Short mmCIF file of C-alpha atoms in Angstrom, two decimals:
data_model
loop_
_atom_site.label_atom_id
_atom_site.label_comp_id
_atom_site.label_asym_id
_atom_site.label_seq_id
_atom_site.Cartn_x
_atom_site.Cartn_y
_atom_site.Cartn_z
CA UNK G 14 0.03 0.02 -0.02
CA UNK G 15 2.82 2.53 1.00
CA UNK G 16 4.61 1.64 -2.28
CA UNK G 17 1.68 2.38 -4.33
CA UNK G 18 0.98 5.54 -2.67
CA UNK G 19 4.58 6.58 -3.52
CA UNK G 20 3.81 5.80 -7.27
CA UNK G 21 0.63 7.90 -7.33
CA UNK G 22 2.21 10.73 -5.67
CA UNK G 23 5.46 10.48 -8.01
CA UNK G 24 3.24 10.39 -11.11
CA UNK G 25 1.30 13.43 -9.90
CA UNK G 26 4.23 15.48 -9.21
CA UNK G 27 5.69 14.57 -12.51
CA UNK G 28 2.48 15.61 -14.27
CA UNK G 29 1.99 18.86 -12.39
CA UNK G 30 5.81 19.92 -12.49
CA UNK G 31 6.52 19.15 -16.12
CA UNK G 32 5.60 21.70 -18.53
CA UNK G 33 2.51 20.89 -20.66
CA UNK G 34 3.32 20.56 -24.55
CA UNK G 35 2.67 23.90 -26.91
CA UNK G 36 -0.56 22.34 -28.23
CA UNK G 37 -1.86 22.02 -24.52
CA UNK G 38 -1.33 25.70 -23.67
CA UNK G 39 -2.48 27.61 -26.59
CA UNK G 40 -3.97 30.92 -25.65
CA UNK G 41 -7.78 31.10 -26.61
CA UNK G 42 -8.91 34.53 -28.15
CA UNK G 43 -11.88 36.00 -26.10
CA UNK G 44 -14.90 37.22 -27.97
CA UNK G 45 -16.03 40.73 -26.76
CA UNK G 46 -19.23 40.42 -24.81
CA UNK G 47 -22.05 42.10 -26.09
CA UNK G 48 -23.46 43.43 -22.89
CA UNK G 49 -20.16 45.07 -21.71
CA UNK G 50 -19.92 48.89 -22.15
CA UNK G 51 -15.93 48.32 -22.81
CA UNK G 52 -14.13 45.09 -23.12
CA UNK G 53 -10.44 44.95 -24.25
CA UNK G 54 -8.03 42.13 -24.28
CA UNK G 55 -5.25 43.61 -26.24
CA UNK G 56 -4.80 40.72 -28.46
CA UNK G 57 -4.42 42.94 -31.57
CA UNK G 58 -1.03 44.43 -32.45
CA UNK G 59 -0.33 47.24 -32.69
CA UNK G 60 -2.56 49.18 -30.72
CA UNK G 61 -6.29 49.32 -31.88
CA UNK G 62 -7.33 52.69 -33.46
CA UNK G 63 -9.84 53.38 -30.57
CA UNK G 64 -6.84 53.67 -28.12
CA UNK G 65 -5.57 57.23 -28.42
CA UNK G 66 -2.34 58.62 -27.21
CA UNK G 67 -2.71 61.98 -25.31
CA UNK G 68 -1.40 65.03 -26.97
CA UNK G 69 -1.83 67.25 -23.82
CA UNK G 70 0.46 68.22 -21.52
CA UNK G 71 0.20 68.34 -17.51
CA UNK G 72 -1.84 71.36 -16.13
CA UNK G 73 0.54 74.10 -14.77
CA UNK G 74 3.62 72.59 -16.49
CA UNK G 75 4.07 73.71 -20.05
CA UNK G 76 7.14 71.48 -20.75
CA UNK G 77 6.01 68.40 -19.35
CA UNK G 78 4.41 66.43 -21.94
CA UNK G 79 3.01 62.68 -21.98
CA UNK G 80 5.96 61.32 -23.81
CA UNK G 81 6.06 57.63 -22.34
CA UNK G 82 5.85 54.85 -24.92
CA UNK G 83 3.19 52.49 -24.97
CA UNK G 84 3.38 49.04 -26.62
CA UNK G 85 1.19 45.73 -27.19
CA UNK G 86 3.33 42.67 -26.28
CA UNK G 87 3.86 39.46 -24.52
CA UNK G 88 5.66 39.26 -21.46
CA UNK G 89 9.31 37.73 -21.70
CA UNK G 90 7.96 34.75 -19.76
CA UNK G 91 4.50 34.23 -20.90
CA UNK G 92 2.18 31.77 -18.96
CA UNK G 93 0.11 31.52 -22.19
CA UNK G 94 1.92 32.22 -25.58
CA UNK G 95 0.05 34.82 -27.66
CA UNK G 96 -1.48 36.30 -24.71
CA UNK G 97 -0.75 40.18 -25.16
CA UNK G 98 -0.96 43.20 -22.91
CA UNK G 99 -0.63 46.80 -22.88
CA UNK G 100 2.75 47.56 -21.69
CA UNK G 101 3.94 50.98 -19.99
CA UNK G 102 7.62 51.03 -21.40
CA UNK G 103 9.33 54.18 -20.48
CA UNK G 104 10.83 54.43 -16.72
CA UNK G 105 10.29 57.89 -14.99
CA UNK G 106 8.06 59.32 -17.88
CA UNK G 107 4.39 60.29 -17.74
CA UNK G 108 2.00 58.15 -19.88
CA UNK G 109 -1.53 58.96 -21.01
CA UNK G 110 -3.71 56.83 -23.31
CA UNK G 111 -7.67 56.72 -23.29
CA UNK G 112 -10.29 54.94 -25.24
CA UNK G 113 -14.11 55.62 -25.73
CA UNK G 114 -16.75 53.43 -24.15
CA UNK G 115 -18.76 51.26 -26.69
CA UNK G 116 -21.73 52.84 -24.77
CA UNK G 117 -22.04 55.26 -22.26
CA UNK G 118 -22.56 53.83 -18.60
CA UNK G 119 -25.32 55.47 -16.41
CA UNK G 120 -25.56 54.92 -12.69
CA UNK G 121 -29.18 54.10 -12.51
CA UNK G 122 -30.50 50.72 -11.26
CA UNK G 123 -27.81 48.31 -12.36
CA UNK G 124 -24.34 47.65 -10.59
CA UNK G 125 -20.91 48.67 -11.94
CA UNK G 126 -18.29 46.08 -12.41
CA UNK G 127 -14.68 47.08 -13.36
CA UNK G 128 -11.89 44.87 -13.74
CA UNK G 129 -8.66 44.43 -15.25
CA UNK G 130 -5.45 42.60 -14.68
CA UNK G 131 -1.89 44.14 -13.71
CA UNK G 132 1.39 42.60 -14.09
CA UNK G 133 4.59 44.47 -12.73
CA UNK G 134 7.24 42.71 -15.07
CA UNK G 135 10.23 44.29 -13.39
CA UNK G 136 8.68 44.83 -9.92
CA UNK G 137 8.01 48.48 -8.84
CA UNK G 138 9.73 50.89 -6.88
CA UNK G 139 7.27 53.81 -7.02
CA UNK G 140 4.39 54.16 -9.49
CA UNK G 141 0.66 53.67 -10.23
CA UNK G 142 -1.26 51.21 -12.13
CA UNK G 143 -4.72 52.44 -11.53
CA UNK G 144 -7.37 53.28 -14.17
CA UNK G 145 -9.78 56.29 -14.62
CA UNK G 146 -13.28 56.09 -15.72
CA UNK G 147 -13.50 59.42 -17.28
CA UNK G 148 -16.77 61.43 -17.01
CA UNK G 149 -18.93 61.63 -20.21
CA UNK G 150 -19.77 64.91 -21.49
CA UNK G 151 -20.11 66.87 -24.71
CA UNK G 152 -16.28 68.32 -24.49
CA UNK G 153 -14.70 64.78 -23.83
CA UNK G 154 -11.74 64.44 -26.39
CA UNK G 155 -9.47 61.59 -25.40
CA UNK G 156 -6.68 63.24 -27.47
CA UNK G 157 -6.46 65.88 -24.99
CA UNK G 158 -6.61 63.52 -21.78
CA UNK G 159 -4.50 64.61 -18.96
CA UNK G 160 -4.26 65.07 -15.07
CA UNK G 161 -7.04 67.75 -15.16
CA UNK G 162 -9.76 65.75 -17.16
CA UNK G 163 -12.75 64.97 -15.21
CA UNK G 164 -13.18 61.59 -13.98
CA UNK G 165 -16.02 59.73 -12.24
CA UNK G 166 -13.93 56.94 -10.81
CA UNK G 167 -10.17 56.27 -9.93
CA UNK G 168 -9.40 52.53 -9.00
CA UNK G 169 -6.51 50.28 -8.89
CA UNK G 170 -3.11 49.84 -7.09
CA UNK G 171 -0.50 52.24 -6.38
CA UNK G 172 2.98 51.84 -4.63
CA UNK G 173 5.70 54.22 -3.40
CA UNK G 174 8.38 53.05 -0.95
CA UNK G 175 6.65 51.12 1.85
CA UNK G 176 3.16 52.17 1.06
CA UNK G 177 1.07 49.69 -0.68
CA UNK G 178 -2.52 50.99 -1.47
CA UNK G 179 -5.38 49.87 -3.71
CA UNK G 180 -7.31 53.16 -4.56
CA UNK G 181 -11.01 53.61 -5.05
CA UNK G 182 -11.93 57.32 -5.29
CA UNK G 183 -15.06 58.84 -6.74
CA UNK G 184 -15.88 62.38 -7.60
CA UNK G 185 -19.03 63.52 -5.85
CA UNK G 186 -21.04 66.78 -6.87
CA UNK G 187 -22.13 68.96 -4.04
CA UNK G 188 -25.71 69.76 -4.84
CA UNK G 189 -25.50 73.03 -2.85
CA UNK G 190 -22.30 74.42 -4.52
CA UNK G 191 -22.22 72.60 -7.56
CA UNK G 192 -18.54 71.71 -7.05
CA UNK G 193 -17.21 68.11 -7.21
CA UNK G 194 -15.10 66.58 -4.11
CA UNK G 195 -12.95 63.52 -4.32
CA UNK G 196 -14.09 60.83 -1.74
CA UNK G 197 -11.51 58.09 -0.74
CA UNK G 198 -12.43 54.76 0.63
CA UNK G 199 -10.65 53.36 3.40
CA UNK G 200 -7.37 51.14 2.65
CA UNK G 201 -8.00 47.39 3.16
CA UNK G 202 -6.69 45.96 6.52
CA UNK G 203 -4.55 43.12 4.76
CA UNK G 204 -1.15 42.96 3.72
CA UNK G 205 -1.04 44.19 -0.12
CA UNK G 206 2.84 43.81 -0.49
CA UNK G 207 2.79 40.45 -2.19
CA UNK G 208 0.81 41.82 -4.96
CA UNK G 209 3.30 44.33 -5.89
CA UNK G 210 6.52 42.17 -5.37
CA UNK G 211 5.71 38.39 -6.63
CA UNK G 212 5.86 39.46 -10.42
CA UNK G 213 2.47 37.60 -11.14
CA UNK G 214 -0.45 38.93 -12.79
CA UNK G 215 -3.27 39.88 -10.46
CA UNK G 216 -7.16 40.66 -11.24
CA UNK G 217 -8.31 43.73 -9.68
CA UNK G 218 -12.00 44.06 -9.44
CA UNK G 219 -14.42 47.06 -8.34
CA UNK G 220 -18.32 46.29 -7.76
CA UNK G 221 -20.38 48.99 -6.99
CA UNK G 222 -24.14 48.44 -6.31
CA UNK G 223 -27.36 50.79 -6.41
CA UNK G 224 -27.67 50.31 -2.83
CA UNK G 225 -24.69 52.45 -2.25
CA UNK G 226 -22.38 49.54 -1.19
CA UNK G 227 -18.98 48.49 -2.82
CA UNK G 228 -16.73 45.57 -2.96
CA UNK G 229 -13.03 45.60 -3.74
CA UNK G 230 -11.38 42.15 -4.95
CA UNK G 231 -8.03 40.92 -5.78
CA UNK G 232 -7.88 37.55 -7.60
CA UNK G 233 -11.59 37.21 -6.69
CA UNK G 234 -10.85 37.47 -3.04
CA UNK G 235 -12.86 40.29 -1.22
CA UNK G 236 -10.45 42.56 0.48
CA UNK G 237 -12.60 45.28 1.18
CA UNK G 238 -16.34 46.33 1.29
CA UNK G 239 -18.41 49.09 2.74
CA UNK G 240 -20.86 51.96 2.18
CA UNK G 241 -20.61 55.20 -0.07
CA UNK G 242 -22.19 56.80 2.88
CA UNK G 243 -20.36 55.66 5.98
CA UNK G 244 -16.83 54.53 4.45
CA UNK G 245 -15.55 57.28 2.42
CA UNK G 246 -13.22 60.26 3.43
CA UNK G 247 -14.44 62.75 3.73
CA UNK G 248 -17.97 61.89 4.15
CA UNK G 249 -20.52 62.30 1.33
CA UNK G 250 -23.10 64.09 3.35
CA UNK G 251 -21.71 67.16 5.57
CA UNK G 252 -22.75 67.27 9.53
CA UNK G 253 -25.96 69.05 10.07
CA UNK G 254 -24.34 71.51 12.72
CA UNK G 255 -20.74 73.00 12.39
CA UNK G 256 -18.94 75.18 14.99
CA UNK G 257 -19.55 79.14 14.66
CA UNK G 258 -16.48 80.60 13.04
CA UNK G 259 -17.26 84.01 14.38
CA UNK G 260 -17.71 83.05 17.98
CA UNK G 261 -14.92 83.96 20.41
CA UNK G 262 -14.28 83.24 23.90
CA UNK G 263 -14.94 85.92 26.49
CA UNK G 264 -12.18 87.65 28.02
CA UNK G 265 -13.25 86.65 31.66
CA UNK G 266 -13.09 83.04 30.60
CA UNK G 267 -10.50 80.99 32.59
CA UNK G 268 -9.37 77.66 30.83
CA UNK G 269 -6.41 77.10 33.28
CA UNK G 270 -7.04 73.77 35.25
CA UNK G 271 -4.10 74.49 37.44
CA UNK G 272 -2.66 77.76 38.95
CA UNK G 273 0.13 78.67 41.28
CA UNK G 274 -0.61 79.00 44.75
CA UNK G 275 -1.16 82.48 45.71
CA UNK G 276 -0.35 82.20 49.47
CA UNK G 277 2.67 80.46 49.05
CA UNK G 278 6.17 82.05 50.09
CA UNK G 279 9.65 81.20 49.50
CA UNK G 280 11.44 79.52 52.60
CA UNK G 281 14.11 81.66 54.33
CA UNK G 282 16.88 79.04 53.88
CA UNK G 283 16.19 78.65 50.21
CA UNK G 284 19.37 79.79 48.25
CA UNK G 285 18.85 80.31 44.74
CA UNK G 286 22.30 81.32 44.10
CA UNK G 287 23.82 77.93 45.26
CA UNK G 288 25.69 76.23 42.29
CA UNK G 289 24.30 72.96 40.88
CA UNK G 290 27.91 71.36 40.96
CA UNK G 291 30.64 71.94 43.25
CA UNK G 292 34.40 70.69 43.37
CA UNK G 293 34.64 67.28 45.36
CA UNK G 294 36.21 68.49 48.70
CA UNK G 295 36.99 65.07 49.37
CA UNK G 296 39.16 64.59 46.28
CA UNK G 297 43.23 64.84 46.18
CA UNK G 298 45.60 64.83 43.61
CA UNK G 299 46.80 61.26 42.74
CA UNK G 300 50.57 60.36 43.62
CA UNK G 301 52.78 60.64 40.54
CA UNK G 302 50.92 63.62 38.97
CA UNK G 303 53.20 65.86 37.16
CA UNK G 304 51.89 69.38 37.94
CA UNK G 305 54.66 71.18 36.64
CA UNK G 306 54.62 69.30 33.23
CA UNK G 307 52.56 70.65 30.11
CA UNK G 308 50.52 67.43 28.45
CA UNK G 309 51.64 69.05 25.12
CA UNK G 310 54.98 70.71 24.40
CA UNK G 311 56.17 72.28 21.06
CA UNK G 312 57.65 69.68 18.70
CA UNK G 313 61.41 69.91 19.31
CA UNK G 314 62.11 68.56 15.59
CA UNK G 315 59.75 70.87 13.91
CA UNK G 316 61.40 73.56 11.42
CA UNK G 317 59.69 76.31 9.94
CA UNK G 318 59.13 75.94 6.09
CA UNK G 319 61.81 77.29 3.53
CA UNK G 320 59.43 80.11 2.12
CA UNK G 321 58.44 80.93 5.88
CA UNK G 322 58.43 84.83 5.96
CA UNK G 323 57.98 86.42 9.49
CA UNK G 324 57.06 89.70 7.82
CA UNK G 325 54.39 88.32 5.69
CA UNK G 326 53.45 85.24 7.71
CA UNK G 327 54.12 86.42 11.34
CA UNK G 328 56.16 84.63 13.90
CA UNK G 329 56.27 80.78 13.35
CA UNK G 330 55.27 78.34 16.01
CA UNK G 331 56.10 74.79 16.12
CA UNK G 332 53.11 72.39 16.20
CA UNK G 333 52.31 70.64 19.62
CA UNK G 334 53.20 67.14 20.27
CA UNK G 335 52.38 64.83 23.53
CA UNK G 336 54.80 65.46 26.01
CA UNK G 337 57.25 62.55 26.31
CA UNK G 338 57.51 63.26 30.08
CA UNK G 339 53.95 62.28 30.54
CA UNK G 340 53.95 59.07 28.98
CA UNK G 341 54.32 56.87 32.02
CA UNK G 342 52.70 59.58 34.44
CA UNK G 343 49.30 59.48 35.97
CA UNK G 344 48.80 63.00 34.59
CA UNK G 345 50.49 65.99 33.76
CA UNK G 346 49.48 69.95 33.90
CA UNK G 347 47.34 71.62 36.47
CA UNK G 348 45.11 69.29 38.54
CA UNK G 349 41.44 70.02 39.55
CA UNK G 350 39.29 67.99 41.46
CA UNK G 351 36.27 66.56 39.93
CA UNK G 352 32.73 68.31 40.01
CA UNK G 353 30.23 66.53 42.05
CA UNK G 354 26.21 67.83 42.78
CA UNK G 355 26.01 70.39 45.36
CA UNK G 356 23.82 69.06 48.06
CA UNK G 357 22.80 72.80 49.02
CA UNK G 358 21.56 73.32 45.34
CA UNK G 359 17.73 73.86 45.22
CA UNK G 360 17.47 76.08 42.13
CA UNK G 361 14.92 78.56 41.20
CA UNK G 362 12.01 78.67 43.56
CA UNK G 363 8.54 78.18 42.31
CA UNK G 364 5.35 78.41 44.27
CA UNK G 365 3.41 74.92 44.06
CA UNK G 366 0.52 74.28 41.77
CA UNK G 367 -3.13 74.01 42.95
CA UNK G 368 -6.47 73.60 41.46
CA UNK G 369 -7.89 76.67 39.92
CA UNK G 370 -10.97 77.47 41.84
CA UNK G 371 -12.21 79.64 38.84
CA UNK G 372 -11.62 77.03 36.36
CA UNK G 373 -14.49 76.93 33.48
CA UNK G 374 -13.23 74.28 31.31
CA UNK G 375 -12.01 74.22 27.87
CA UNK G 376 -14.03 76.79 25.80
CA UNK G 377 -15.18 75.87 22.30
CA UNK G 378 -17.56 78.09 20.06
CA UNK G 379 -21.12 77.37 19.80
CA UNK G 380 -22.74 75.16 17.31
CA UNK G 381 -24.96 76.51 14.41
CA UNK G 382 -26.66 74.75 11.67
CA UNK G 383 -24.44 73.94 8.60
CA UNK G 384 -25.34 76.52 5.98
CA UNK G 385 -23.52 74.00 3.56
CA UNK G 386 -25.64 71.29 4.88
CA UNK G 387 -27.37 68.68 2.45
CA UNK G 388 -28.16 65.24 2.25
CA UNK G 389 -27.64 62.90 -0.69
CA UNK G 390 -29.24 59.68 -0.03
CA UNK G 391 -27.83 58.01 -3.52
CA UNK G 392 -24.25 58.84 -4.16
CA UNK G 393 -24.22 55.71 -6.09
CA UNK G 394 -26.08 58.07 -9.00
CA UNK G 395 -22.72 59.67 -10.24
CA UNK G 396 -21.68 61.30 -13.22
CA UNK G 397 -21.79 59.23 -16.26
CA UNK G 398 -18.86 57.42 -17.58
CA UNK G 399 -17.71 58.03 -21.39
CA UNK G 400 -14.08 56.67 -21.61
CA UNK G 401 -11.46 54.70 -19.86
CA UNK G 402 -7.81 56.23 -19.33
CA UNK G 403 -4.53 55.26 -17.99
CA UNK G 404 -2.74 58.48 -17.01
CA UNK G 405 0.45 57.30 -14.86
CA UNK G 406 3.98 57.86 -14.12
CA UNK G 407 6.26 55.12 -12.81
CA UNK G 408 9.87 54.99 -11.85
CA UNK G 409 10.11 51.40 -13.01
CA UNK G 410 9.22 50.32 -16.34
CA UNK G 411 7.33 47.37 -17.53
CA UNK G 412 3.77 47.84 -16.27
CA UNK G 413 1.43 45.47 -18.23
CA UNK G 414 -2.38 45.93 -18.36
CA UNK G 415 -4.68 43.22 -19.53
CA UNK G 416 -8.41 42.13 -19.95
CA UNK G 417 -10.06 45.48 -19.22
CA UNK G 418 -13.81 45.31 -18.55
CA UNK G 419 -16.60 47.57 -17.78
CA UNK G 420 -20.20 46.10 -17.40
CA UNK G 421 -23.37 46.45 -15.81
CA UNK G 422 -24.06 42.56 -15.78
CA UNK G 423 -22.22 40.37 -13.15
CA UNK G 424 -23.03 37.35 -15.05
CA UNK G 425 -21.22 38.79 -18.05
CA UNK G 426 -18.32 39.75 -15.82
CA UNK G 427 -18.22 36.26 -14.56
CA UNK G 428 -17.97 34.59 -17.93
CA UNK G 429 -15.15 36.96 -18.75
CA UNK G 430 -13.54 36.22 -15.88
CA UNK G 431 -13.61 32.53 -16.83
CA UNK G 432 -12.51 33.18 -20.31
CA UNK G 433 -9.59 35.47 -19.64
CA UNK G 434 -8.21 35.22 -16.03
CA UNK G 435 -9.29 31.42 -15.80
CA UNK G 436 -7.23 30.56 -18.93
CA UNK G 437 -3.97 31.04 -16.80
CA UNK G 438 -5.30 29.46 -13.43
CA UNK G 439 -3.52 26.08 -13.13
CA UNK G 440 -5.67 22.96 -13.87
CA UNK G 441 -6.62 21.02 -10.92
CA UNK G 442 -5.16 17.79 -10.00
CA UNK G 443 -7.44 15.34 -11.72
CA UNK G 444 -7.67 17.48 -14.90
CA UNK G 445 -3.85 17.66 -15.11
CA UNK G 446 -3.69 13.91 -14.74
CA UNK G 447 -6.05 13.20 -17.48
CA UNK G 448 -4.50 15.96 -19.78
CA UNK G 449 -1.25 14.20 -19.30
CA UNK G 450 -2.29 10.90 -20.82
CA UNK G 451 -2.99 12.72 -24.11
CA UNK G 452 0.88 12.94 -25.02
CA UNK G 453 1.74 10.10 -22.60
CA UNK G 454 -0.97 7.11 -23.24
CA UNK G 455 1.38 4.74 -21.24
CA UNK G 456 0.39 6.74 -18.17
CA UNK G 457 -3.11 5.07 -18.34
CA UNK G 458 -1.33 1.69 -17.22
CA UNK G 459 0.30 3.41 -14.18
CA UNK G 460 -2.91 4.78 -13.05
CA UNK G 461 -4.85 1.55 -13.26
CA UNK G 462 -1.96 -0.30 -11.50
CA UNK G 463 -1.73 2.45 -8.81
CA UNK G 464 -5.41 2.71 -8.21
CA UNK G 465 -6.51 -0.86 -8.96
CA UNK G 466 -3.85 -2.41 -7.17
CA UNK G 467 -4.73 -0.93 -3.71
CA UNK G 468 -8.44 -1.59 -4.27
CA UNK G 469 -7.87 -5.32 -5.03
CA UNK G 470 -5.46 -5.82 -1.86
CA UNK G 471 -8.18 -3.96 0.25
CA UNK G 472 -10.98 -6.16 -0.64
CA UNK G 473 -8.78 -9.39 -0.07
CA UNK G 474 -7.83 -8.44 3.32
CA UNK G 475 -11.01 -6.62 4.46
CA UNK G 476 -13.56 -8.84 2.85
CA UNK G 477 -15.76 -10.93 5.89
CA UNK G 478 -14.51 -14.12 6.90
CA UNK G 479 -17.44 -16.20 7.64
CA UNK G 480 -15.32 -18.23 10.09
CA UNK G 481 -15.39 -15.44 12.49
CA UNK G 482 -19.07 -14.41 11.61
CA UNK G 483 -21.90 -13.65 14.18
CA UNK G 484 -22.21 -16.82 16.66
CA UNK G 485 -25.89 -16.93 16.01
CA UNK G 486 -25.59 -17.87 12.30
CA UNK G 487 -25.15 -21.40 10.90
CA UNK G 488 -21.46 -20.85 9.34
CA UNK G 489 -20.39 -19.92 12.72
CA UNK G 490 -17.55 -22.23 13.74
CA UNK G 491 -16.42 -21.68 17.39
CA UNK G 492 -12.75 -21.81 17.70
CA UNK G 493 -12.57 -24.62 20.50
CA UNK G 494 -10.88 -27.72 21.58
CA UNK G 495 -14.29 -29.32 22.49
CA UNK G 496 -16.23 -31.21 19.47
CA UNK G 497 -19.05 -29.40 18.15
CA UNK G 498 -22.34 -31.51 17.24
CA UNK G 499 -23.69 -31.08 13.72
CA UNK G 500 -26.84 -29.05 13.60
CA UNK G 501 -30.32 -31.04 13.42
CA UNK G 502 -30.75 -30.05 9.79
CA UNK G 503 -27.47 -31.74 9.07
CA UNK G 504 -28.75 -34.88 11.14
CA UNK G 505 -31.95 -35.33 9.69
CA UNK G 506 -33.79 -35.05 6.35
CA UNK G 507 -30.71 -34.16 4.18
CA UNK G 508 -28.89 -36.50 1.66
CA UNK G 509 -25.43 -37.09 2.16
CA UNK G 510 -22.64 -37.06 -0.48
CA UNK G 511 -22.54 -40.88 -0.47
CA UNK G 512 -25.95 -40.66 -1.60
CA UNK G 513 -24.94 -39.36 -4.84
CA UNK G 514 -22.04 -41.89 -5.23
CA UNK G 515 -19.41 -39.50 -3.98
CA UNK G 516 -17.05 -41.01 -1.03
CA UNK G 517 -16.09 -38.61 1.56
CA UNK G 518 -12.68 -38.59 2.87
CA UNK G 519 -11.98 -38.60 6.43
CA UNK G 520 -10.85 -35.16 7.72
CA UNK G 521 -10.46 -33.63 10.84
CA UNK G 522 -13.90 -32.57 11.18
CA UNK G 523 -15.10 -36.12 10.33
CA UNK G 524 -12.97 -37.74 12.91
CA UNK G 525 -14.18 -35.52 15.73
CA UNK G 526 -17.60 -36.35 15.08
CA UNK G 527 -16.75 -40.01 14.91
CA UNK G 528 -15.17 -39.47 18.58
CA UNK G 529 -17.98 -37.60 19.75
CA UNK G 530 -20.20 -40.43 18.67
CA UNK G 531 -18.09 -43.27 20.40
CA UNK G 532 -18.07 -41.48 23.50
CA UNK G 533 -21.69 -41.17 23.65
CA UNK G 534 -22.07 -45.00 22.92
CA UNK G 535 -19.70 -45.72 25.94
CA UNK G 536 -21.60 -43.30 28.23
CA UNK G 537 -24.98 -45.49 27.36
CA UNK G 538 -23.43 -48.50 28.05
CA UNK G 539 -22.00 -47.73 31.46
CA UNK G 540 -25.68 -46.27 32.43
CA UNK G 541 -27.08 -49.64 31.38
#
């Protein structure tokens, strides 16, 4: 059994670890879903005509253009040959590219599902890989896409230094002022560093629902969820009341919890002039201290430079060197006792602090109704989306984007995920074992041997033995030295083998019956 199990595990390891042939890992082109507002696999090369490079510059910086290079290509070590992605190629440069939606998305009664894949081919030091859903309006031109272009949602990963984030930001319109303000979702509580450092593709998903809730997923696992009304910073709806900015504290307001004791006086023996440190009165100069010798003396070997002029350079002085007379001495030069704390030192006198009898607490201005208050019960109803855009900067090149989807149908998003992301997921153990037999038919013999043999052995050893069955059954044979009589059914009414002309051989069981019969005959004779 152990050897068979070892064969199974070895075979499974070989099948899982050995690469599949090229015919078994061919990338399948994915059709564009009809219900998707936008879907892109980047399987065509070069860039499709609907993707437009920005010709604008960053706002406020005339000489800063979006000159970063984009390319549609496969990674250096593709999981599936033929699977391309959009790669941000230029390190340390600004990139911007956008594409219009097939149909504008309106936030009404259907959810929004935005998902796409990101692969940091060379890791990432500092840079973002987020996507913007550009607001749909009459003046939207993707060729002029820049950092000031109005957007509805910004979503995706971002890293700089040790800060790892997944942004979800939406722009909310203030119904009172008409201005837009960014609302940021709280960051997930999980550690996100592996998603930036493992150099594997990851699927980022944002789902918004008409009931004002949201979910953020990475690789189909929910890492954060919440409410647009409760979990955004700053909050969507402002407070009903605010502090009056024109309210000031009265001059008589005393907010000091403690004050110096006005009745306290300085003690008469308090000496504020006593120094903090004094020479140690118990210290004495060590024996062997050379007080008449200086620790440093002019170097007797030194000579002034040849170009030294006393008129121009002044009187020349030889540099100082350690006094050789002090080499083995305890010390040289004037001796002074070390300084020790002064027991008479008390410092500057201050009166003790007492509770302030006039303390009125911390003052704060009064609350007044918020003049800018409003209540938006449906922040889900955001500005419609007309295009998707990537406006990014990264210190490290090689950021790959793939399989972008924007849809209002979750079933469509699920099928899209299975057809795209699912292609690169490793098959399950049984699937890999069966797939391996396509190129290795001899594996069927290994499977039959490793699986069938243990089953046969199990049945052989564990099948019930009638010799040790229940004692109330006819076939129960008690293991005992005493002879056992035949059952009444066997003694009467049943033909024997001799009736059919078959001669019985005398075996152990027959001899026991004969001995038992002789014993019974002897007992009867004794009784007579």
